[in-house]
CSV table of C-alpha atoms and ligand atoms in Angstrom, one decimal:
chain,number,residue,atom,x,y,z
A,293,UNK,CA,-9.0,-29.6,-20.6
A,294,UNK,CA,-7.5,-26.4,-19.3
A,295,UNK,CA,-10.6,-24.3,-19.9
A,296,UNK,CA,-12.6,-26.8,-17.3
A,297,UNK,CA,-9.3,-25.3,-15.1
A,298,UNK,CA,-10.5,-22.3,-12.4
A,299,UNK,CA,-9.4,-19.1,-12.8
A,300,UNK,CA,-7.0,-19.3,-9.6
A,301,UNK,CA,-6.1,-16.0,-7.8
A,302,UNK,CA,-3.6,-15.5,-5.3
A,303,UNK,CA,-4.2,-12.6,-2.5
A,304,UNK,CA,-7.0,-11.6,-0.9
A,305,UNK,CA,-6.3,-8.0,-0.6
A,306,UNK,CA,-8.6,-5.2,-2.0
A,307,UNK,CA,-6.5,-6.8,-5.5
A,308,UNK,CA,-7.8,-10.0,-5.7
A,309,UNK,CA,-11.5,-9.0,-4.3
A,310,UNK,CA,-11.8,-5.9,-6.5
A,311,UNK,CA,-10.9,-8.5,-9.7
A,312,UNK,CA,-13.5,-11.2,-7.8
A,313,UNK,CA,-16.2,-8.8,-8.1
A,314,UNK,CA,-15.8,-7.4,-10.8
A,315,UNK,CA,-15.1,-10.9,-12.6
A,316,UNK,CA,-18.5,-11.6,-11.4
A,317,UNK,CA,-19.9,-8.5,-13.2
A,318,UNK,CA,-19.5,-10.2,-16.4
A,319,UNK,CA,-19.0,-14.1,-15.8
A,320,UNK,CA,-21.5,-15.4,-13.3
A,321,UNK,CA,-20.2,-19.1,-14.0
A,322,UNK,CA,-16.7,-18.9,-14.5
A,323,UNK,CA,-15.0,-21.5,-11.6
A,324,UNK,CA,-12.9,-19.3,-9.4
A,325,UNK,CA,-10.6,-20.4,-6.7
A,326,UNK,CA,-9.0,-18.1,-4.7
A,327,UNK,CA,-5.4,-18.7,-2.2
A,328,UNK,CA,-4.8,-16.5,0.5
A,329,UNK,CA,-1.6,-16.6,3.0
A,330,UNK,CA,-3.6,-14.6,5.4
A,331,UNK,CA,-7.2,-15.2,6.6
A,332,UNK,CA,-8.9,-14.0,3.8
A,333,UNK,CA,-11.1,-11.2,5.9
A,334,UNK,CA,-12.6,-8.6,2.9
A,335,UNK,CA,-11.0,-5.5,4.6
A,336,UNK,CA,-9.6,-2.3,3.4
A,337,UNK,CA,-6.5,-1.6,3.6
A,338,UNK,CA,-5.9,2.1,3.9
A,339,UNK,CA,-8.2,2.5,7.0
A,340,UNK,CA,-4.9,0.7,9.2
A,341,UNK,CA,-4.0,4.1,9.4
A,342,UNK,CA,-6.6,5.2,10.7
A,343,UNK,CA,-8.5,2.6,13.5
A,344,UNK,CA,-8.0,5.4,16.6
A,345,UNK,CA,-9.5,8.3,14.1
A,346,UNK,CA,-12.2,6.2,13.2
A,347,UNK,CA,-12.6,4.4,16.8
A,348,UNK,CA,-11.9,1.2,15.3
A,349,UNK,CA,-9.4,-2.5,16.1
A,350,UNK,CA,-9.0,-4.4,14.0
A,351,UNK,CA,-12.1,-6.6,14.3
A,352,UNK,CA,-14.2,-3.3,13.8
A,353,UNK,CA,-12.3,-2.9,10.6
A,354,UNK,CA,-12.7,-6.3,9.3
A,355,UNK,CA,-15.6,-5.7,6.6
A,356,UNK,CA,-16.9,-9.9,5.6
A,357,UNK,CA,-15.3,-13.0,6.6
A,358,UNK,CA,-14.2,-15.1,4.3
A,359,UNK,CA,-17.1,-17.6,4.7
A,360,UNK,CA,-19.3,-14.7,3.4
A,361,UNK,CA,-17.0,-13.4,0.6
A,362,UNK,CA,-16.6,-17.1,-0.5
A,363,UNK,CA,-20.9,-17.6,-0.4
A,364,UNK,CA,-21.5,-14.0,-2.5
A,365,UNK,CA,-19.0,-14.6,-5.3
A,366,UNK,CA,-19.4,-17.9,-5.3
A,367,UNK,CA,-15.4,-18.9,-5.0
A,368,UNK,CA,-14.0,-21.7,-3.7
A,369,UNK,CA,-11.5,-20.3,-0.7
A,370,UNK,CA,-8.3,-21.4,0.7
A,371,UNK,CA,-7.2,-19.2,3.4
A,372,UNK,CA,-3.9,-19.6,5.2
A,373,UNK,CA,-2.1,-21.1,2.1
A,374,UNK,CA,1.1,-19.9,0.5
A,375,UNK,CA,1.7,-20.2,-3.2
A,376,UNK,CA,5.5,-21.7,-3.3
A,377,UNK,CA,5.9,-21.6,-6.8
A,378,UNK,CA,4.4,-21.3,-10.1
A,379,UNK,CA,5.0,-23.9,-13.2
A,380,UNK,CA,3.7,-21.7,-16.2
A,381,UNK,CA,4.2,-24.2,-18.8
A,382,UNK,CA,2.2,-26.8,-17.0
A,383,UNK,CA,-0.6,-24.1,-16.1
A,384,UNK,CA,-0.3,-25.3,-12.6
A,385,UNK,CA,0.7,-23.7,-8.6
A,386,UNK,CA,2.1,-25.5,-5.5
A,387,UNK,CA,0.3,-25.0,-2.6
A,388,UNK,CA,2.1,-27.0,0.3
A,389,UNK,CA,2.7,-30.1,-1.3
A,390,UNK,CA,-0.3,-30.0,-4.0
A,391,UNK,CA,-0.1,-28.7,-7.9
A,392,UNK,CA,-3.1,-26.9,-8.5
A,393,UNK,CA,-3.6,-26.4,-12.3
A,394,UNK,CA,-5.4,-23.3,-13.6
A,395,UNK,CA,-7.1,-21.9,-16.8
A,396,UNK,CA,-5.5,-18.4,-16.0
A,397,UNK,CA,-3.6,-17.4,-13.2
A,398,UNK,CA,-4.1,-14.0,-11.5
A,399,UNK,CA,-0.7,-12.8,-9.3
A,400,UNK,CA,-2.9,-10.3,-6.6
A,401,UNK,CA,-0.1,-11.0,-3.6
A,402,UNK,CA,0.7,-7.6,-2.9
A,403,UNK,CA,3.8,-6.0,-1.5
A,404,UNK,CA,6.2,-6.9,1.2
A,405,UNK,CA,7.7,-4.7,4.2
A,406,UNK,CA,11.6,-3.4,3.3
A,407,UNK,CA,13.4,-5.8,5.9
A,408,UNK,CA,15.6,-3.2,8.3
A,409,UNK,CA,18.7,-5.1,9.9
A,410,UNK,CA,18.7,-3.2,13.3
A,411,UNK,CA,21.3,-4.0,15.5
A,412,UNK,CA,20.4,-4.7,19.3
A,413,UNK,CA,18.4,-6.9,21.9
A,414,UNK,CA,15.1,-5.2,21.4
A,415,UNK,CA,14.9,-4.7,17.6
A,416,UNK,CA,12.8,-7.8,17.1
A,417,UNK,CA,10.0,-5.8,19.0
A,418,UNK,CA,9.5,-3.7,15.8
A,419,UNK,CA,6.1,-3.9,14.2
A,420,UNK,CA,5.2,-2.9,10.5
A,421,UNK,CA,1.7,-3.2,9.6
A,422,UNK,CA,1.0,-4.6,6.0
A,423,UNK,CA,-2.4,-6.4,6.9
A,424,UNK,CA,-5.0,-6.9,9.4
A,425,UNK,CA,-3.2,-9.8,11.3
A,426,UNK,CA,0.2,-7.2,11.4
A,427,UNK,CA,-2.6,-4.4,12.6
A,428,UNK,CA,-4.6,-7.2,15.6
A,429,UNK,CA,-0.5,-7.7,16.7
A,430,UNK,CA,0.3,-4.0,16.9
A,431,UNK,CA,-3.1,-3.0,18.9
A,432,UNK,CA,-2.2,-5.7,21.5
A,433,UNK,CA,1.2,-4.5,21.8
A,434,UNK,CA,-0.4,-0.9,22.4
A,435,UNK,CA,-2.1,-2.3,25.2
A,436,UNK,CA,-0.7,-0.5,28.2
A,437,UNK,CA,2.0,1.7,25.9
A,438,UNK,CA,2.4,5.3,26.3
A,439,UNK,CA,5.2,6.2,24.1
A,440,UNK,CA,5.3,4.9,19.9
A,441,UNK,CA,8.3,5.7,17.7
A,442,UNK,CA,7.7,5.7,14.1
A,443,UNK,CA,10.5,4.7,11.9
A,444,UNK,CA,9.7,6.8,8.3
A,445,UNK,CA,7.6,9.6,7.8
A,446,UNK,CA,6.6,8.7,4.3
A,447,UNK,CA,2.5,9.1,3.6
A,448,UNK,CA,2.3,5.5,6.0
A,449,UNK,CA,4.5,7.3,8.7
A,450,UNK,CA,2.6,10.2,8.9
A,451,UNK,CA,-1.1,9.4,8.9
A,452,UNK,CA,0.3,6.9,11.8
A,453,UNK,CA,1.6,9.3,13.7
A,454,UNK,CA,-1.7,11.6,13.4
A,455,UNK,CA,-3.7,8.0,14.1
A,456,UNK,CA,-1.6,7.6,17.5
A,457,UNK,CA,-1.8,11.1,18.7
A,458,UNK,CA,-5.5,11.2,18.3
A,459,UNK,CA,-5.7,7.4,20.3
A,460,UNK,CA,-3.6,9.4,23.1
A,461,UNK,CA,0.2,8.2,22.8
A,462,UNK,CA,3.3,10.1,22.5
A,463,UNK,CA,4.7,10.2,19.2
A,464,UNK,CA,7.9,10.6,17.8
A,465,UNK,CA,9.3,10.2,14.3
A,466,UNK,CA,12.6,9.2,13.2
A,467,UNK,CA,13.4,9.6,9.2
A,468,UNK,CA,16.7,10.2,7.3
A,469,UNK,CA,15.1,12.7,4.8
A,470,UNK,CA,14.8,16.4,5.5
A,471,UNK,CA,11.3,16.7,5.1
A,472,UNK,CA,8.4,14.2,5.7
A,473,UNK,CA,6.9,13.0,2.4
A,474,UNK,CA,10.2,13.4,0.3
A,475,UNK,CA,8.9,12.1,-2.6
A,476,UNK,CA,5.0,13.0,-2.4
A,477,UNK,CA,5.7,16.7,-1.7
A,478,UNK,CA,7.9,20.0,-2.7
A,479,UNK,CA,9.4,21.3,0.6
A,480,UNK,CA,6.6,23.9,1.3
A,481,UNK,CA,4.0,21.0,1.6
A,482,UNK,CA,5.8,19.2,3.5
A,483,UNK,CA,6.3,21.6,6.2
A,484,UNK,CA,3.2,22.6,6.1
A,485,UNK,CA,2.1,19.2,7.1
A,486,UNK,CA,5.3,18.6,9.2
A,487,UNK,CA,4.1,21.8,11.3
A,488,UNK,CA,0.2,20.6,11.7
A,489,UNK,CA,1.6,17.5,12.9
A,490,UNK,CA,3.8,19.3,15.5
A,491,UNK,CA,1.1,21.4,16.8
A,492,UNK,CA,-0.6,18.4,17.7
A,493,UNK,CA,2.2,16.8,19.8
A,494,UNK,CA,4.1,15.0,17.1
A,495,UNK,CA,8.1,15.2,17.2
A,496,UNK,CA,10.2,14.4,14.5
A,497,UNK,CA,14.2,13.9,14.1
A,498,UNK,CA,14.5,14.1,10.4
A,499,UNK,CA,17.9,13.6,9.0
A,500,UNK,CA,18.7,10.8,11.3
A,501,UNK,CA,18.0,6.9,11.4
A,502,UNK,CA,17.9,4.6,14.0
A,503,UNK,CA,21.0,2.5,14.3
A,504,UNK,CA,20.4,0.0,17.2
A,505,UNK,CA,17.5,-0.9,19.5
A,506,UNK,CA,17.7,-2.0,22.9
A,507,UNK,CA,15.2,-3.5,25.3
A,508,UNK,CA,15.5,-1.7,28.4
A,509,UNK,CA,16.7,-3.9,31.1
A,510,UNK,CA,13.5,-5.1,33.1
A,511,UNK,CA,12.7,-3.5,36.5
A,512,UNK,CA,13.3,-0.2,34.7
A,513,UNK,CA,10.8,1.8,32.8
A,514,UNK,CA,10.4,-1.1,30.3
A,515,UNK,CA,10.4,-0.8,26.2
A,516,UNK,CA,13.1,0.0,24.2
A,517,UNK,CA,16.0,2.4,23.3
A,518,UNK,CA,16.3,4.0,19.8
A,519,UNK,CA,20.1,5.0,19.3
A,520,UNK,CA,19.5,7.5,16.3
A,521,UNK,CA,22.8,7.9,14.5
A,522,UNK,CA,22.8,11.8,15.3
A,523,UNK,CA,23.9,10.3,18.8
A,524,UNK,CA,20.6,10.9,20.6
A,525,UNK,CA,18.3,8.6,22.0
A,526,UNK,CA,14.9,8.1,22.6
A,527,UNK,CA,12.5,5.4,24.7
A,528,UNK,CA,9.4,3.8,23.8
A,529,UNK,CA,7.1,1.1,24.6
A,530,UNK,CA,6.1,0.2,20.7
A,531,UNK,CA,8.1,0.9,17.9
A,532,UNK,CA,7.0,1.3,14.3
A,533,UNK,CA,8.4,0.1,10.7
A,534,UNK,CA,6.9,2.5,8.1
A,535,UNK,CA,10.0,2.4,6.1
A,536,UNK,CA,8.6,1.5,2.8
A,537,UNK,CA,7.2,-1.8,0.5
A,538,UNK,CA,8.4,-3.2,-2.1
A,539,UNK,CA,6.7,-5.7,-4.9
A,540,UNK,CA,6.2,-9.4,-4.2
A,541,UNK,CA,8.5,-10.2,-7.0
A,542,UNK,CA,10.3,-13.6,-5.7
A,543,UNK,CA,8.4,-16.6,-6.7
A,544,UNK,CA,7.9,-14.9,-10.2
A,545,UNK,CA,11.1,-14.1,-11.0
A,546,UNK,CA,11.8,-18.0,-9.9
A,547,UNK,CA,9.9,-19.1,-12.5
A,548,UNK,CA,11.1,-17.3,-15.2
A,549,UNK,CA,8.8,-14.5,-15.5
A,550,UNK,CA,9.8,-10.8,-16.3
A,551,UNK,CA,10.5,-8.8,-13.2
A,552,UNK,CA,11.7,-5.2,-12.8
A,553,UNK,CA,10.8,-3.0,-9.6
A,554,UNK,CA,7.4,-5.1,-9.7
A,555,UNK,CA,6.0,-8.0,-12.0
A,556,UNK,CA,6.1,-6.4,-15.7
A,557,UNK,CA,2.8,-6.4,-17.1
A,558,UNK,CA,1.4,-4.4,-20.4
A,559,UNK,CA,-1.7,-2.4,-19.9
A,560,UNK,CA,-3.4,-5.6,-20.2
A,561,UNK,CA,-2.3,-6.6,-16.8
A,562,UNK,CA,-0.3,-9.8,-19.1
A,563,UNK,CA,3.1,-11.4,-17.7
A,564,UNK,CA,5.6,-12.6,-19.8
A,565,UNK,CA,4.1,-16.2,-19.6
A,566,UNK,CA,1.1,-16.9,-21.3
A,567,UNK,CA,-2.2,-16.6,-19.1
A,568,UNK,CA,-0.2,-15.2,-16.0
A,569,UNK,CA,-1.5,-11.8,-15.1
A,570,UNK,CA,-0.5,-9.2,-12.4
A,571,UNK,CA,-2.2,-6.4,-10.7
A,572,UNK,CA,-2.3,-4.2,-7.1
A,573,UNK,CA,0.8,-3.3,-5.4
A,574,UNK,CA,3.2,-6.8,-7.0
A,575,UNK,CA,2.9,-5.1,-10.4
A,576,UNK,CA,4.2,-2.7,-12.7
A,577,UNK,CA,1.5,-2.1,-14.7
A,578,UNK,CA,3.8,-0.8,-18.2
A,579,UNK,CA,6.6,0.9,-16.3
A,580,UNK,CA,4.4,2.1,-13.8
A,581,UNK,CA,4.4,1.1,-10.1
A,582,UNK,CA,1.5,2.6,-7.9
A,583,UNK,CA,1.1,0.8,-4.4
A,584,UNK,CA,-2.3,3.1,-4.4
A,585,UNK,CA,-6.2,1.7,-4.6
A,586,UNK,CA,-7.4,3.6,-7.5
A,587,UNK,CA,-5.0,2.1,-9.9
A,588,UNK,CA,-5.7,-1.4,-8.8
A,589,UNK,CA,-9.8,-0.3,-9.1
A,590,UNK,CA,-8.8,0.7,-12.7
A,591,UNK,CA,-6.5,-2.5,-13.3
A,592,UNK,CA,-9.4,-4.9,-11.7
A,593,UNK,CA,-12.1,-3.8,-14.4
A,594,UNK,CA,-9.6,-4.4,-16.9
A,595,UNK,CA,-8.8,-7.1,-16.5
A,596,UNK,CA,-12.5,-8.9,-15.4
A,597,UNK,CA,-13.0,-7.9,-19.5
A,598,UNK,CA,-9.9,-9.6,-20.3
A,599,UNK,CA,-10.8,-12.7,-18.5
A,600,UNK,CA,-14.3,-13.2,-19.5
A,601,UNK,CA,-12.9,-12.7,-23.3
A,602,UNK,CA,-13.0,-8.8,-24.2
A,603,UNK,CA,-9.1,-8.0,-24.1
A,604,UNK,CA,-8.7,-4.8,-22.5
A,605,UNK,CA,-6.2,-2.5,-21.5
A,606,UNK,CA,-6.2,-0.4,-18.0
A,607,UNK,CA,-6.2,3.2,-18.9
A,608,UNK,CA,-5.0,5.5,-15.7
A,609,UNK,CA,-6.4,8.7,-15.0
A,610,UNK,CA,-5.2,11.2,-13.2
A,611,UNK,CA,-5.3,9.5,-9.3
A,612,UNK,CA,-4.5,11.6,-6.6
A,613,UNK,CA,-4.0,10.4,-3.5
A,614,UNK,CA,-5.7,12.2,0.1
A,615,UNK,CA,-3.1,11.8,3.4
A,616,UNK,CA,-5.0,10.6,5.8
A,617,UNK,CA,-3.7,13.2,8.7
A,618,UNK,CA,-6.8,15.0,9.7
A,619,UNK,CA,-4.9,18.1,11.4
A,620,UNK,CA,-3.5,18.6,8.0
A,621,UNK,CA,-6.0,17.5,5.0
A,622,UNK,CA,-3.5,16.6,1.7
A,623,UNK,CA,-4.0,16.0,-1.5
A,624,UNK,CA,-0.9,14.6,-3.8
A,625,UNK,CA,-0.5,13.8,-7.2
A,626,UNK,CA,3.1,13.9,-8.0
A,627,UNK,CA,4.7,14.7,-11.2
A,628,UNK,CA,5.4,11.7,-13.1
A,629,UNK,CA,9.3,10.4,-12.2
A,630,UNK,CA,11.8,12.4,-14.0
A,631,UNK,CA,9.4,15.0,-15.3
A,632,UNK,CA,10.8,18.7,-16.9
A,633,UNK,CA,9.3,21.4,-14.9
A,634,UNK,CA,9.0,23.5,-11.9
A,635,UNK,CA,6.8,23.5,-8.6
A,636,UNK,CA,4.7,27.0,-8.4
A,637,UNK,CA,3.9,27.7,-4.6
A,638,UNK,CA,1.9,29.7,-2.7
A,639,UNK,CA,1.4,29.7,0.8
A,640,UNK,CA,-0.7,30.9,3.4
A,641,UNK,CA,0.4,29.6,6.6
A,642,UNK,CA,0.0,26.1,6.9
A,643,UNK,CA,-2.4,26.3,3.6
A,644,UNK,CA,-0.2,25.1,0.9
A,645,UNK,CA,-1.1,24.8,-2.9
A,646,UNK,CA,2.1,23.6,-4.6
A,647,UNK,CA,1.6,23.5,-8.5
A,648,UNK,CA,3.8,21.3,-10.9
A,649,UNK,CA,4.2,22.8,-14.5
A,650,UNK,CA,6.2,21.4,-17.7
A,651,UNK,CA,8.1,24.4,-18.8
A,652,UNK,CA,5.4,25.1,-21.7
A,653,UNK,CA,3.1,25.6,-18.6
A,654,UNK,CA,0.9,22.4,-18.4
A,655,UNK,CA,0.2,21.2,-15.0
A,656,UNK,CA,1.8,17.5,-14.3
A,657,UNK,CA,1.5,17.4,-10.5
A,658,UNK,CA,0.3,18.9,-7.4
A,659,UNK,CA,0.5,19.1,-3.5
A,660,UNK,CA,-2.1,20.9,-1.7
A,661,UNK,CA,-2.6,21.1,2.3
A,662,UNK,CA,-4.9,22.8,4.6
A,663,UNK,CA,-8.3,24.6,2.9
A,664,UNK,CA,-6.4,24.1,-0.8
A,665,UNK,CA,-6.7,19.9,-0.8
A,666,UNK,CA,-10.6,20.5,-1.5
A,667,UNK,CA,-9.3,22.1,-5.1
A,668,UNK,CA,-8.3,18.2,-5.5
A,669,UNK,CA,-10.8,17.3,-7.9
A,670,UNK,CA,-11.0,20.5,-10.1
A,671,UNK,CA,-6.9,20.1,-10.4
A,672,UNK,CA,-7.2,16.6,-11.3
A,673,UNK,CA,-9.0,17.1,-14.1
A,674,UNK,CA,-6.4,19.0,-15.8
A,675,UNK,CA,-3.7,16.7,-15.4
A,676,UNK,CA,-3.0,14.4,-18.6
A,677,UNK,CA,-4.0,10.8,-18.3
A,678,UNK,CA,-1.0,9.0,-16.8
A,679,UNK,CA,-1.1,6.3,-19.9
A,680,UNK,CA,-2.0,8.2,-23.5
B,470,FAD,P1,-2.4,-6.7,-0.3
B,470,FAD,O1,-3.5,-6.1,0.4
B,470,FAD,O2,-1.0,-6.7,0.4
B,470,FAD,O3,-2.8,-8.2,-0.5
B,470,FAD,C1,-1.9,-9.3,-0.8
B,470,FAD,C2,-2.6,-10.6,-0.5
B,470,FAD,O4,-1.7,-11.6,-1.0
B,470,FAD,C3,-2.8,-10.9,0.9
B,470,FAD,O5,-4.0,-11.5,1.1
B,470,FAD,C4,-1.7,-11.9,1.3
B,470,FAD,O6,-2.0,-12.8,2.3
B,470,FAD,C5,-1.6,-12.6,0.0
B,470,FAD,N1,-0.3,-13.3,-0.3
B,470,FAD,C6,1.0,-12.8,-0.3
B,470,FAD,N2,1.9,-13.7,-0.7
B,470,FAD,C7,1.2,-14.9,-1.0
B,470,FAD,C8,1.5,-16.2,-1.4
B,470,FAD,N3,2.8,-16.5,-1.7
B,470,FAD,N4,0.5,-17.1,-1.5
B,470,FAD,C9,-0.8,-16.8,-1.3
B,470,FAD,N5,-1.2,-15.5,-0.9
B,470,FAD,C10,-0.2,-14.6,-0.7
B,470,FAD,N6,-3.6,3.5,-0.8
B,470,FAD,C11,-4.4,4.5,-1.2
B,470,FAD,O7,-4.7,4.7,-2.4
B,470,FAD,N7,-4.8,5.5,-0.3
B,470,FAD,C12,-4.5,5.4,1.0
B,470,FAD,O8,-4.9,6.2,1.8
B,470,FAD,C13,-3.7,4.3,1.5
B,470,FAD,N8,-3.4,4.2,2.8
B,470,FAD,C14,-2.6,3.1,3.2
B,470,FAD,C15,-2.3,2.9,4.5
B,470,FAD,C16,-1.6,1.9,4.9
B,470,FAD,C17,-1.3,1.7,6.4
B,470,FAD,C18,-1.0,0.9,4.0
B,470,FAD,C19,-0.2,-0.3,4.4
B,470,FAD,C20,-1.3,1.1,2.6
B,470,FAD,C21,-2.1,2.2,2.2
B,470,FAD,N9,-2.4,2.3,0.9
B,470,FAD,C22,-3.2,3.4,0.5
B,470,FAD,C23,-2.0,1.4,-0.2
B,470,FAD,C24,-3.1,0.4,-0.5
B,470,FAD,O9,-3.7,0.0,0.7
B,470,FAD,C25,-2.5,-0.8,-1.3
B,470,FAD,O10,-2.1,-0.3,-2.5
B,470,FAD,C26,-3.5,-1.9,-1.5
B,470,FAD,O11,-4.2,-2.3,-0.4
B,470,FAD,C27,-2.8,-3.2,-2.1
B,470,FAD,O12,-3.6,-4.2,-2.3
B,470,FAD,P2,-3.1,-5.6,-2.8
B,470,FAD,O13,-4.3,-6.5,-2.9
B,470,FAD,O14,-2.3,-5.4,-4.1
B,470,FAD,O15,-2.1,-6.2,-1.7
């Protein structure tokens, strides 16, 4: 009976509509039935960083409705539904008060914000922006706004920062590391970056956080204060998370499946239960967690084999990643954690190419800004495959 059962997938991010289509690549007739929290717009998601570059809101970004995604892969759709928990021996999922049973079960729900626990009246005017809805929220709240504050200057802080300057706000950035991109880049990179963004209007208080937010009292100049723990403080209209995200992980480990940093799955994109599988930014695909699109692209076609009956393992090339921050083109591919090595630099102003090597010489990792992020591709293809 349980092969008459759809194939249910949960998440429509680029996840769960990378594995649609390319499930319909090779099984035209399987029954598919996807569940979405959200609205189930086909967007992606990277370009939320870059709406103002690109002269787009989030309607312009919005790429098929649901209606249309629903009519070309033939699925049947439930939008604005939360999976509340999964019963793996009985092959079934509640949504609201329903158990919907399934032949296989695809986990494609993503990664949530990092909760921050500010103190003060006007920290629940904090927006982080994980998904199109998030994104509609934040453009409204721009509406009128002269001054953002961006909390992190990781890769989503940055290109943020460059996205706002270039839609005409002021900018500031507030991050405890010393450089932007702590874990992305070696030092020299980072400045590099750190200094295009400057020139452009950007100003950043590294080694600092924000400890409280207040709303300013109205009749005043409206917004918020940022008391930074350095003891300054800053005032702005809209105020950014870009703190970090961290595997959907919850409702899994609830129902007894393996869970590390992310859902553990083997390069066959299999949980611990039978016919569970995991993929995009809730799994760790065999130690591995990658909130990036290329290794979900690469997961997706894996796993549309595996479910139409050709077991496959993902295999992970090299997949660097470009910074959106066009004063300061970047290219990163960072050293597998815990690597042996060194980072080789040179510099030419704000033109970085920053070289990881094992100490036998073999390249493991790179960071390249300005004119070097165009040697992207011919660097790639000398780094090893990130699975053997
Ligand atoms: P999501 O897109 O988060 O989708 C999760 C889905 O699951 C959603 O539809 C949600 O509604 C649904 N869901 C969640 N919980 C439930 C539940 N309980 N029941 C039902 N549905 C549920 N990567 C790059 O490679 N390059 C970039 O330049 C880049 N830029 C980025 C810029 C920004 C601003 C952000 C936020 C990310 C960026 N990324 C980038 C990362 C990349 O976008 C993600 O890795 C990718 O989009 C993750 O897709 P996903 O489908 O796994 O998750």
């Amino acid at each position: 009976a349980s092969e008459r059962n759809p194939i249910v997938i949960v998440g429509s991010g680029l996840a769960g509509y990378s594995l649609v289509r390319e499930l319909r690549k090779h099984n035209a007739d399987a029954p598919i039935l996807l569940v979405t929290a959200d609205d189930g717009i086909s967007y992606s998601k990277p370009m939320l960083s870059n709406g103002f570059g690109k002269g787009k809101d989030a309607n312009g970004l919005a790429q098929a409705s649901q209606h249309s995604m629903a009519e070309q892969f033939d699925l049947q759709l439930i939008p604005h539904t939360r999976v509340t928990a999964l019963n793996p021996q009985a092959h079934q999922v509640l949504l609201g008060d329903h158990w919907q049973s399934y032949s296989k079960l695809v986990l494609a729900w993503g990664a949530e914000v990092v909760p921050l626990h500010l103190a003060g009246s006007g920290s629940s005017s904090v927006y982080s922006i994980n998904d199109l809805n998030d994104y509609r929220a934040f453009r409204a709240a721009l509406t009128g706004a002269e001054r953002v504050a961006i909390m992190g200057a990781g890769l989503i802080g940055c290109e943020f920062a460059n996205d706002l300057l270039l839609g005409g706000y002021q900018v500031e950035v507030i991050a405890p590391s010393a450089t932007v991109m702590p874990t992305l880049m070696p030092e020299q990179a980072a400045c590099a970056l750190q200094n295009e963004l400057e020139a452009l209007g950007v100003t950043f208080h590294l080694e600092t956080q924000v400890d409280r937010i207040e709303q300013v009292p109205a009749g005043v100049d409206g917004g918020v204060i940022l008391a930074l723990t350095n003891g300054r403080q800053l005032q702005a209209d809209v105020v950014i998370s870009a703190v970090g995200l961290r595997p959907r992980t919850e409702l899994a480990q609830q129902a007894g499946l393996v869970v590390n940093r992310g859902i553990v799955v083997n390069r066959a994109l299999e949980t611990s239960a039978p016919d569970v599988y995991a993929l995009g930014d809730c799994a760790e695909v065999d130690g591995q967690l990658l909130l990036y699109v290329m290794p979900l692209m690469a997961s997706a076609r894996a796993l549309a084999k595996t479910l139409s009956g050709e077991r496959s393992e993902v295999l992970y090339p090299a997949m660097p990643v470009m910074i959106k921050t066009p004063c300061c083109p970047a290219a990163v591919n960072p050293p597998p954690l815990g690597a042996e090595g060194y980072w080789q630099v040179e510099q030419d102003g704000n033109h970085v190419k920053a070289l990881f090597n094992n100490p036998e010489g073999k390249l493991l990792g790179f960071a390249l800004t300005g004119r070097f992020a165009m040697e992207k591709q011919a660097l790639s293809r000398q780094l090893p495959a990130l699975h053997n």
